[in-house]
mmCIF file of C-alpha atoms in Angstrom:
data_model
loop_
_atom_site.group_PDB
_atom_site.id
_atom_site.type_symbol
_atom_site.label_atom_id
_atom_site.label_comp_id
_atom_site.label_asym_id
_atom_site.label_seq_id
_atom_site.Cartn_x
_atom_site.Cartn_y
_atom_site.Cartn_z
ATOM 1 C CA MET N 887 106.279 86.299 122.241
ATOM 2 C CA GLN N 888 107.496 88.643 124.834
ATOM 3 C CA ALA N 889 105.323 91.161 122.392
ATOM 4 C CA LEU N 890 102.283 90.156 123.864
ATOM 5 C CA LEU N 891 102.501 92.018 127.252
ATOM 6 C CA PRO N 892 102.708 95.512 125.393
ATOM 7 C CA VAL N 893 99.875 94.521 123.232
ATOM 8 C CA GLY N 894 97.794 93.034 125.906
ATOM 9 C CA LEU N 895 98.033 96.115 127.847
ATOM 10 C CA LEU N 896 97.118 97.968 124.978
ATOM 11 C CA ALA N 897 94.104 95.891 124.526
ATOM 12 C CA LEU N 898 93.197 96.550 127.953
ATOM 13 C CA ALA N 899 93.763 100.267 127.630
ATOM 14 C CA ALA N 900 90.809 100.255 124.818
ATOM 15 C CA ILE N 901 88.919 98.428 127.001
ATOM 16 C CA VAL N 902 89.084 100.360 130.109
ATOM 17 C CA ARG N 903 89.257 103.686 129.767
ATOM 18 C CA PRO N 904 90.717 105.001 133.202
ATOM 19 C CA LEU N 905 93.622 102.759 132.634
ATOM 20 C CA ARG N 906 94.513 104.476 129.217
ATOM 21 C CA LEU N 907 97.050 107.237 131.059
ATOM 22 C CA PRO N 908 98.554 104.840 133.626
ATOM 23 C CA ILE N 909 99.180 102.572 130.750
ATOM 24 C CA LEU N 910 100.170 104.860 128.496
ATOM 25 C CA ILE N 911 102.944 105.940 131.165
ATOM 26 C CA ALA N 912 103.694 102.215 131.775
ATOM 27 C CA LEU N 913 104.477 101.834 127.991
ATOM 28 C CA ALA N 914 106.594 104.819 127.794
ATOM 29 C CA ALA N 915 108.717 104.358 130.651
ATOM 30 C CA ALA N 916 109.472 100.686 129.472
ATOM 31 C CA TYR N 917 110.393 101.930 126.249
ATOM 32 C CA LEU N 918 113.069 104.191 127.640
ATOM 33 C CA VAL N 919 114.637 101.647 129.530
ATOM 34 C CA VAL N 920 114.854 99.134 125.936
ATOM 35 C CA ARG N 921 114.600 101.935 123.285
ATOM 36 C CA ARG N 922 118.638 101.156 122.736
ATOM 37 C CA ARG N 923 118.226 97.595 122.459
ATOM 38 C CA GLU N 924 117.410 96.965 118.738
ATOM 39 C CA THR N 925 115.505 93.689 119.663
ATOM 40 C CA PRO N 926 111.663 92.523 118.271
ATOM 41 C CA PHE N 927 110.654 93.568 121.825
ATOM 42 C CA SER N 928 111.562 97.155 121.678
ATOM 43 C CA GLN N 929 110.008 97.364 118.294
ATOM 44 C CA ALA N 930 107.184 96.047 119.738
ATOM 45 C CA ILE N 931 106.908 98.319 122.672
ATOM 46 C CA ALA N 932 107.584 101.473 120.414
ATOM 47 C CA GLY N 933 104.933 100.185 118.099
ATOM 48 C CA THR N 934 102.480 100.412 120.972
ATOM 49 C CA LEU N 935 103.066 104.029 121.702
ATOM 50 C CA PRO N 936 101.280 106.107 119.048
ATOM 51 C CA VAL N 937 98.155 103.943 119.526
ATOM 52 C CA ALA N 938 98.347 104.192 123.627
ATOM 53 C CA ALA N 939 98.621 108.264 123.211
ATOM 54 C CA ILE N 940 95.761 108.098 120.720
ATOM 55 C CA LEU N 941 93.515 106.083 123.449
ATOM 56 C CA ALA N 942 94.914 108.535 126.332
ATOM 57 C CA PHE N 943 93.605 111.414 124.430
ATOM 58 C CA GLY N 944 90.221 109.851 123.396
ATOM 59 C CA ALA N 945 89.723 109.227 127.137
ATOM 60 C CA LEU N 946 89.329 112.764 128.155
ATOM 61 C CA PRO N 947 86.145 114.514 127.882
ATOM 62 C CA GLN N 948 85.187 115.702 124.554
ATOM 63 C CA PRO N 949 83.623 118.826 124.033
ATOM 64 C CA SER N 950 80.546 118.876 121.956
ATOM 65 C CA ALA N 951 78.976 121.431 119.371
ATOM 66 C CA MET N 952 75.949 123.330 120.124
ATOM 67 C CA PRO N 953 72.866 120.844 120.122
ATOM 68 C CA ASP N 954 70.938 123.137 117.822
ATOM 69 C CA ALA N 955 73.271 121.934 115.038
ATOM 70 C CA SER N 956 74.140 125.914 114.459
ATOM 71 C CA GLN N 957 77.901 124.991 114.489
ATOM 72 C CA CYS N 958 77.158 122.203 111.674
ATOM 73 C CA THR N 959 79.124 124.287 108.985
ATOM 74 C CA ASP N 960 81.946 125.539 111.465
ATOM 75 C CA VAL N 961 85.336 124.669 110.600
ATOM 76 C CA LEU N 962 86.015 125.485 114.345
ATOM 77 C CA ALA N 963 83.371 123.125 115.593
ATOM 78 C CA PRO N 964 84.395 121.534 118.609
ATOM 79 C CA PRO N 965 84.344 118.045 117.732
ATOM 80 C CA ALA N 966 86.508 119.104 114.355
ATOM 81 C CA VAL N 967 89.227 120.837 116.267
ATOM 82 C CA TRP N 968 89.074 118.027 118.890
ATOM 83 C CA ARG N 969 89.829 115.642 116.590
ATOM 84 C CA PHE N 970 92.538 117.659 114.781
ATOM 85 C CA PHE N 971 94.379 118.179 118.089
ATOM 86 C CA GLU N 972 94.017 114.278 119.244
ATOM 87 C CA ALA N 973 95.571 113.251 115.810
ATOM 88 C CA ALA N 974 98.491 115.944 116.370
ATOM 89 C CA VAL N 975 99.025 114.240 119.631
ATOM 90 C CA GLY N 976 98.950 110.530 117.819
ATOM 91 C CA LEU N 977 101.306 111.773 114.832
ATOM 92 C CA ALA N 978 103.815 113.581 117.306
ATOM 93 C CA VAL N 979 104.510 110.681 119.069
ATOM 94 C CA VAL N 980 104.841 108.543 115.575
ATOM 95 C CA ALA N 981 107.621 111.496 114.787
ATOM 96 C CA ALA N 982 109.223 111.289 118.052
ATOM 97 C CA VAL N 983 109.607 107.405 117.901
ATOM 98 C CA LEU N 984 110.481 107.509 114.259
ATOM 99 C CA HIS N 985 113.094 110.204 115.109
ATOM 100 C CA ASP N 986 114.761 108.267 118.040
ATOM 101 C CA ARG N 987 114.915 104.953 116.064
ATOM 102 C CA HIS N 988 116.194 106.520 112.834
ATOM 103 C CA GLU N 989 113.406 105.375 110.626
ATOM 104 C CA ARG N 990 111.245 106.873 107.786
ATOM 105 C CA TRP N 991 107.736 107.895 107.642
ATOM 106 C CA ARG N 992 107.542 105.735 104.560
ATOM 107 C CA ASP N 993 108.832 102.739 106.163
ATOM 108 C CA LEU N 994 105.211 102.623 108.144
ATOM 109 C CA GLY N 995 103.282 103.299 104.618
ATOM 110 C CA VAL N 996 103.426 107.128 104.720
ATOM 111 C CA ARG N 997 103.597 107.471 100.783
ATOM 112 C CA LEU N 998 101.114 107.697 98.103
ATOM 113 C CA GLY N 999 102.008 104.779 96.302
ATOM 114 C CA SER N 1000 101.283 104.001 92.846
ATOM 115 C CA GLY N 1001 99.106 106.295 90.664
ATOM 116 C CA ARG N 1002 96.605 103.396 90.380
ATOM 117 C CA ILE N 1003 96.458 103.438 94.190
ATOM 118 C CA ALA N 1004 95.788 106.985 94.221
ATOM 119 C CA LEU N 1005 93.068 107.016 91.764
ATOM 120 C CA ILE N 1006 91.182 103.919 93.448
ATOM 121 C CA ALA N 1007 91.572 106.105 96.592
ATOM 122 C CA VAL N 1008 89.876 109.058 95.362
ATOM 123 C CA ALA N 1009 87.356 107.178 93.732
ATOM 124 C CA GLY N 1010 86.588 105.184 97.019
ATOM 125 C CA LEU N 1011 86.587 108.795 98.813
ATOM 126 C CA ALA N 1012 84.043 110.056 96.196
ATOM 127 C CA ILE N 1013 81.808 106.658 96.435
ATOM 128 C CA VAL N 1014 81.977 105.914 100.162
ATOM 129 C CA THR N 1015 81.158 109.598 101.615
ATOM 130 C CA PRO N 1016 77.356 110.016 100.616
ATOM 131 C CA LEU N 1017 76.805 105.815 101.022
ATOM 132 C CA ALA N 1018 78.308 106.269 104.548
ATOM 133 C CA LEU N 1019 76.098 109.646 104.868
ATOM 134 C CA VAL N 1020 72.836 108.081 103.878
ATOM 135 C CA ALA N 1021 73.795 104.738 105.623
ATOM 136 C CA ALA N 1022 74.062 106.893 108.940
ATOM 137 C CA ALA N 1023 71.032 108.643 108.411
ATOM 138 C CA LEU N 1024 68.989 105.355 108.434
ATOM 139 C CA ILE N 1025 70.632 104.122 111.168
ATOM 140 C CA GLY N 1026 69.373 106.852 113.036
ATOM 141 C CA THR N 1027 65.597 106.155 112.420
ATOM 142 C CA GLU N 1028 63.239 104.447 114.667
ATOM 143 C CA LEU N 1029 63.024 101.874 111.600
ATOM 144 C CA LEU N 1030 66.235 100.575 112.242
ATOM 145 C CA GLY N 1031 65.613 101.243 116.052
ATOM 146 C CA GLY N 1032 68.513 103.495 116.381
ATOM 147 C CA SER N 1033 71.127 100.368 116.592
ATOM 148 C CA PHE N 1034 74.213 102.476 117.717
ATOM 149 C CA PHE N 1035 73.695 106.048 118.930
ATOM 150 C CA GLY N 1036 70.154 106.332 119.649
ATOM 151 C CA THR N 1037 67.394 107.311 117.525
ATOM 152 C CA TYR N 1038 68.488 111.021 115.835
ATOM 153 C CA ARG N 1039 68.020 113.179 112.681
ATOM 154 C CA LEU N 1040 70.857 114.583 110.862
ATOM 155 C CA ASP N 1041 70.946 118.020 108.845
ATOM 156 C CA LEU N 1042 72.165 116.676 105.768
ATOM 157 C CA SER N 1043 70.993 120.044 103.863
ATOM 158 C CA ARG N 1044 74.164 122.191 104.265
ATOM 159 C CA PRO N 1045 76.978 121.443 102.054
ATOM 160 C CA ALA N 1046 79.661 123.685 103.831
ATOM 161 C CA ALA N 1047 79.297 121.221 106.621
ATOM 162 C CA LEU N 1048 81.709 119.156 104.397
ATOM 163 C CA LEU N 1049 84.806 121.172 104.964
ATOM 164 C CA PRO N 1050 84.817 120.718 109.177
ATOM 165 C CA ALA N 1051 83.620 116.764 108.537
ATOM 166 C CA LEU N 1052 86.677 116.644 106.289
ATOM 167 C CA VAL N 1053 89.180 118.135 109.136
ATOM 168 C CA PHE N 1054 87.438 115.796 111.425
ATOM 169 C CA ALA N 1055 87.446 112.579 109.429
ATOM 170 C CA ALA N 1056 90.856 113.230 107.738
ATOM 171 C CA SER N 1057 92.321 114.055 111.387
ATOM 172 C CA ASN N 1058 90.972 110.443 112.574
ATOM 173 C CA GLY N 1059 91.750 108.641 109.664
ATOM 174 C CA LEU N 1060 95.205 109.911 109.238
ATOM 175 C CA ALA N 1061 96.151 109.254 112.755
ATOM 176 C CA GLU N 1062 94.493 106.061 113.212
ATOM 177 C CA GLU N 1063 95.729 104.559 109.915
ATOM 178 C CA VAL N 1064 99.424 105.784 110.796
ATOM 179 C CA ALA N 1065 99.090 104.417 114.399
ATOM 180 C CA TYR N 1066 97.511 101.160 113.958
ATOM 181 C CA ARG N 1067 98.107 100.046 110.497
ATOM 182 C CA GLY N 1068 101.707 101.947 110.305
ATOM 183 C CA ALA N 1069 103.278 101.769 113.740
ATOM 184 C CA LEU N 1070 101.879 99.014 115.461
ATOM 185 C CA ARG N 1071 101.613 96.707 112.550
ATOM 186 C CA VAL N 1072 104.827 97.157 111.201
ATOM 187 C CA TRP N 1073 106.585 97.190 114.223
ATOM 188 C CA LEU N 1074 104.871 94.315 115.898
ATOM 189 C CA GLY N 1075 105.978 92.198 112.686
ATOM 190 C CA PRO N 1076 109.218 90.917 113.969
ATOM 191 C CA SER N 1077 107.504 89.728 117.104
ATOM 192 C CA LEU N 1078 104.548 88.121 116.114
ATOM 193 C CA GLY N 1079 105.314 87.548 112.012
ATOM 194 C CA VAL N 1080 103.049 89.294 109.528
ATOM 195 C CA LEU N 1081 99.683 87.697 110.257
ATOM 196 C CA GLY N 1082 100.273 87.961 114.095
ATOM 197 C CA ALA N 1083 100.740 91.612 113.877
ATOM 198 C CA ASN N 1084 97.739 92.502 111.552
ATOM 199 C CA LEU N 1085 95.729 90.234 113.647
ATOM 200 C CA ALA N 1086 96.837 92.333 117.046
ATOM 201 C CA GLN N 1087 96.581 95.726 115.452
ATOM 202 C CA ALA N 1088 92.927 94.689 114.198
ATOM 203 C CA LEU N 1089 92.015 93.381 117.454
ATOM 204 C CA VAL N 1090 93.084 96.720 119.246
ATOM 205 C CA PHE N 1091 91.447 98.632 116.691
ATOM 206 C CA GLY N 1092 88.054 97.004 117.044
ATOM 207 C CA LEU N 1093 88.233 97.175 121.146
ATOM 208 C CA GLY N 1094 89.123 100.656 120.747
ATOM 209 C CA HIS N 1095 85.554 101.069 118.865
ATOM 210 C CA SER N 1096 83.726 100.149 122.351
ATOM 211 C CA GLY N 1097 82.761 103.345 123.809
ATOM 212 C CA PRO N 1098 80.043 104.439 125.974
ATOM 213 C CA ASP N 1099 78.017 105.958 123.125
ATOM 214 C CA PHE N 1100 76.091 102.766 122.067
ATOM 215 C CA VAL N 1101 72.854 102.044 122.942
ATOM 216 C CA GLY N 1102 72.903 98.528 122.371
ATOM 217 C CA SER N 1103 75.765 95.745 122.142
ATOM 218 C CA VAL N 1104 78.938 97.105 121.155
ATOM 219 C CA ALA N 1105 79.830 93.589 120.022
ATOM 220 C CA PRO N 1106 78.692 93.799 116.334
ATOM 221 C CA VAL N 1107 80.453 97.113 115.746
ATOM 222 C CA ALA N 1108 83.498 95.950 117.399
ATOM 223 C CA VAL N 1109 83.753 92.535 115.399
ATOM 224 C CA ALA N 1110 83.184 94.721 112.028
ATOM 225 C CA MET N 1111 85.843 96.625 112.992
ATOM 226 C CA VAL N 1112 88.278 93.894 113.824
ATOM 227 C CA THR N 1113 87.290 92.888 110.244
ATOM 228 C CA VAL N 1114 87.673 96.531 108.544
ATOM 229 C CA GLY N 1115 91.158 96.780 110.378
ATOM 230 C CA PHE N 1116 92.517 93.383 109.416
ATOM 231 C CA VAL N 1117 91.427 93.588 105.726
ATOM 232 C CA ALA N 1118 92.993 97.357 105.993
ATOM 233 C CA GLY N 1119 96.247 95.989 107.360
ATOM 234 C CA VAL N 1120 96.390 93.323 104.257
ATOM 235 C CA ILE N 1121 95.903 96.429 101.902
ATOM 236 C CA ALA N 1122 98.473 98.592 103.374
ATOM 237 C CA ARG N 1123 101.066 95.470 103.363
ATOM 238 C CA ARG N 1124 100.418 94.815 99.754
ATOM 239 C CA THR N 1125 100.470 98.043 98.258
ATOM 240 C CA GLY N 1126 103.082 99.465 100.385
ATOM 241 C CA SER N 1127 101.076 102.595 101.078
ATOM 242 C CA LEU N 1128 98.256 103.643 103.640
ATOM 243 C CA THR N 1129 96.642 105.706 101.066
ATOM 244 C CA LEU N 1130 93.725 103.523 100.038
ATOM 245 C CA PRO N 1131 92.711 102.403 103.616
ATOM 246 C CA LEU N 1132 93.014 106.130 104.825
ATOM 247 C CA ALA N 1133 91.077 107.180 102.063
ATOM 248 C CA ILE N 1134 88.058 104.618 102.868
ATOM 249 C CA HIS N 1135 88.676 105.341 106.681
ATOM 250 C CA ALA N 1136 88.136 109.325 106.057
ATOM 251 C CA ALA N 1137 84.814 108.936 103.663
ATOM 252 C CA ALA N 1138 83.222 106.557 106.504
ATOM 253 C CA ASP N 1139 84.057 108.602 109.655
ATOM 254 C CA ILE N 1140 82.528 111.985 107.534
ATOM 255 C CA PRO N 1141 78.887 110.975 109.145
ATOM 256 C CA ILE N 1142 80.304 111.033 112.739
ATOM 257 C CA TYR N 1143 81.182 114.359 112.472
ATOM 258 C CA TYR N 1144 77.662 115.139 111.285
ATOM 259 C CA PHE N 1145 76.632 113.131 114.398
ATOM 260 C CA TRP N 1146 78.514 115.306 116.915
ATOM 261 C CA ALA N 1147 77.783 118.637 115.086
ATOM 262 C CA CYS N 1148 74.715 118.145 112.843
ATOM 263 C CA ARG N 1149 72.187 116.149 114.728
ATOM 264 C CA LEU N 1150 68.878 117.950 114.997
ATOM 265 C CA ALA N 1151 67.212 115.573 117.603
#
């Protein structure tokens, strides 16, 4: 149960943004001490590092697009570029730890999976994307009270915005799925067991979605994200692949780009 200590630190980092960098440094230092010991504890610390890196990057001030939605279709719009580099940081940490541990990406589920899974993933991306955009537009209306980010209007009239939105969403989805459902879930397994590891990664994932952008209570979103994270972990384990969770995750994140870069009011 020693793994509960690094998981607890990770949960604290998810909640308290100023602590994210110090906790990343502490976990990295601990890993350097135990990295050559092939123990469940060393694996657990290894699993926390990619998530800690993503959380630390996310604590930095995020640049915003022009407030008049003029950068909506620009593939170099600040939100898209920012998420791309955030993903690069997280994936670079995964690559470094994999290299150090002499393991492979596929050990974390980074593989296409069966043809059936690939087809379901493509279908899911095609179906969830428009549904998510419509839902995001409705959530921002006064009718629903601007439940999460306040009231707003999104410019959904420009198809070219899908390109930077996909860069944004694919970057975010890939980094988070590999970090949470991949590294954290897999490397916590020897310490916490299959169920415990999945619960731990889902809990940290949910706590990480409790930022300052919500105008109301963050509890419903955090609980929903814990649930989504847990189900995604189950799918990743049963299919041996992150393909399906990644596709759905990316589709669901596309509206977030529209909020940051295509918001009219």
